[in-house]
Coordinates of C-alpha atoms in Angstrom, one line a residue:
M255 CA -29.1 6.1 -21.0
L256 CA -29.9 5.4 -17.3
N257 CA -27.1 4.6 -15.2
K258 CA -27.5 2.5 -11.9
I259 CA -25.7 4.5 -9.3
R260 CA -24.9 3.7 -5.5
F261 CA -24.1 6.3 -2.9
V262 CA -24.0 6.4 0.8
V263 CA -25.6 8.8 3.0
G264 CA -25.6 8.3 6.9
G265 CA -23.9 4.8 6.4
I266 CA -26.7 3.6 4.4
T267 CA -26.1 2.7 0.7
Y268 CA -28.8 3.8 -1.7
S269 CA -29.1 2.8 -5.3
I270 CA -30.8 5.0 -7.9
M271 CA -31.1 5.2 -11.7
S272 CA -30.3 8.4 -13.3
E273 CA -29.1 9.9 -16.4
D274 CA -26.4 11.9 -14.4
S275 CA -23.0 10.6 -14.1
A276 CA -22.1 8.4 -11.3
E277 CA -19.6 11.0 -10.0
Y278 CA -22.3 13.7 -9.8
I279 CA -24.6 11.7 -8.0
E280 CA -22.0 10.5 -5.6
S281 CA -21.0 14.0 -5.0
L282 CA -24.5 15.0 -4.1
G283 CA -24.6 12.2 -1.6
R284 CA -21.3 13.1 -0.2
E285 CA -22.7 16.7 0.1
L286 CA -26.0 15.5 1.7
D287 CA -23.9 13.0 4.1
H288 CA -22.0 15.9 5.3
K289 CA -24.8 18.2 5.7
M290 CA -26.6 15.6 7.9
D291 CA -23.5 14.9 9.9
A292 CA -23.1 18.6 10.7
L293 CA -26.9 18.9 11.7
A294 CA -26.5 15.9 14.0
K295 CA -23.7 17.3 15.7
Q296 CA -25.4 20.5 16.2
N297 CA -28.4 18.9 17.3
P298 CA -27.8 15.6 18.8
F299 CA -31.2 15.0 20.1
L300 CA -32.7 14.9 16.7
S301 CA -33.8 11.8 15.1
T302 CA -32.3 10.9 11.5
T303 CA -35.5 11.8 10.0
M304 CA -35.7 15.1 11.6
I305 CA -32.0 15.6 10.5
A306 CA -33.0 14.3 6.9
V307 CA -36.0 17.1 6.8
L308 CA -33.7 19.8 7.9
A309 CA -31.2 19.1 5.2
A310 CA -34.1 19.0 2.7
M311 CA -35.3 22.2 3.8
D312 CA -32.0 23.6 3.5
A313 CA -31.5 22.4 0.0
A314 CA -34.9 23.6 -1.0
D315 CA -33.9 27.0 0.5
A316 CA -30.9 27.1 -1.4
A317 CA -32.6 25.9 -4.7
K318 CA -35.5 28.2 -4.3
K319 CA -33.1 31.3 -3.7
A320 CA -31.1 30.3 -6.6
E321 CA -34.2 30.2 -8.8
L322 CA -35.4 33.6 -7.5
E323 CA -31.7 35.2 -8.2
N324 CA -31.8 33.3 -11.6
A325 CA -35.1 35.0 -12.5
E326 CA -33.8 38.5 -11.3
L327 CA -30.8 38.0 -13.5
R328 CA -33.0 37.1 -16.4
R329 CA -35.1 40.2 -15.9
K330 CA -31.8 42.4 -15.7
L331 CA -30.5 40.9 -18.9
D332 CA -34.0 41.5 -20.7
D333 CA -33.6 45.1 -19.5
M334 CA -30.1 45.2 -20.7
T335 CA -31.0 43.9 -24.1
E336 CA -34.0 46.1 -24.7
Q337 CA -31.7 49.2 -23.7
Y338 CA -29.0 47.8 -26.1
A339 CA -31.7 47.7 -28.9
I340 CA -32.8 51.2 -28.2
A341 CA -29.0 52.4 -28.1
K342 CA -28.3 50.8 -31.5
S343 CA -31.4 52.1 -33.0
V344 CA -30.4 55.6 -31.9
A345 CA -26.8 55.0 -33.1
D346 CA -28.0 53.7 -36.6
S347 CA -30.4 56.7 -36.9
V348 CA -27.5 59.1 -35.9
Q349 CA -25.1 57.4 -38.5
F350 CA -27.8 57.7 -41.2
L351 CA -28.4 61.4 -40.5
N352 CA -24.6 62.1 -40.6
E353 CA -24.3 60.2 -43.8
E354 CA -27.0 62.1 -45.2
N355 CA -25.4 65.5 -44.2
D356 CA -22.2 64.3 -45.7
D357 CA -24.1 63.7 -49.0
I358 CA -25.6 67.3 -48.8
Y359 CA -22.1 68.8 -48.3
E360 CA -20.3 67.0 -51.1

């Protein structure tokens, strides 16, 4: 179900429809507002549009880096899963051979 959510960025109130909770959207708005305020203080000569683009680039950079890190972690997990399967196969084989040897000496 879509929720109509209002949030404020740069003194302007925005309304969007989202399946996300109001708390989540509002927290994103606060985060963006703080980021834009910080950029404006560091660069008082920039327009609001320029500040918004810098904030968007920062968010896009963070998202891309998180995506790359996620892909690397998935690759490592796949490698570890494969190593586990090999180790389990070897352990199962050793256990089978030990049981066969036990049967021979009984």
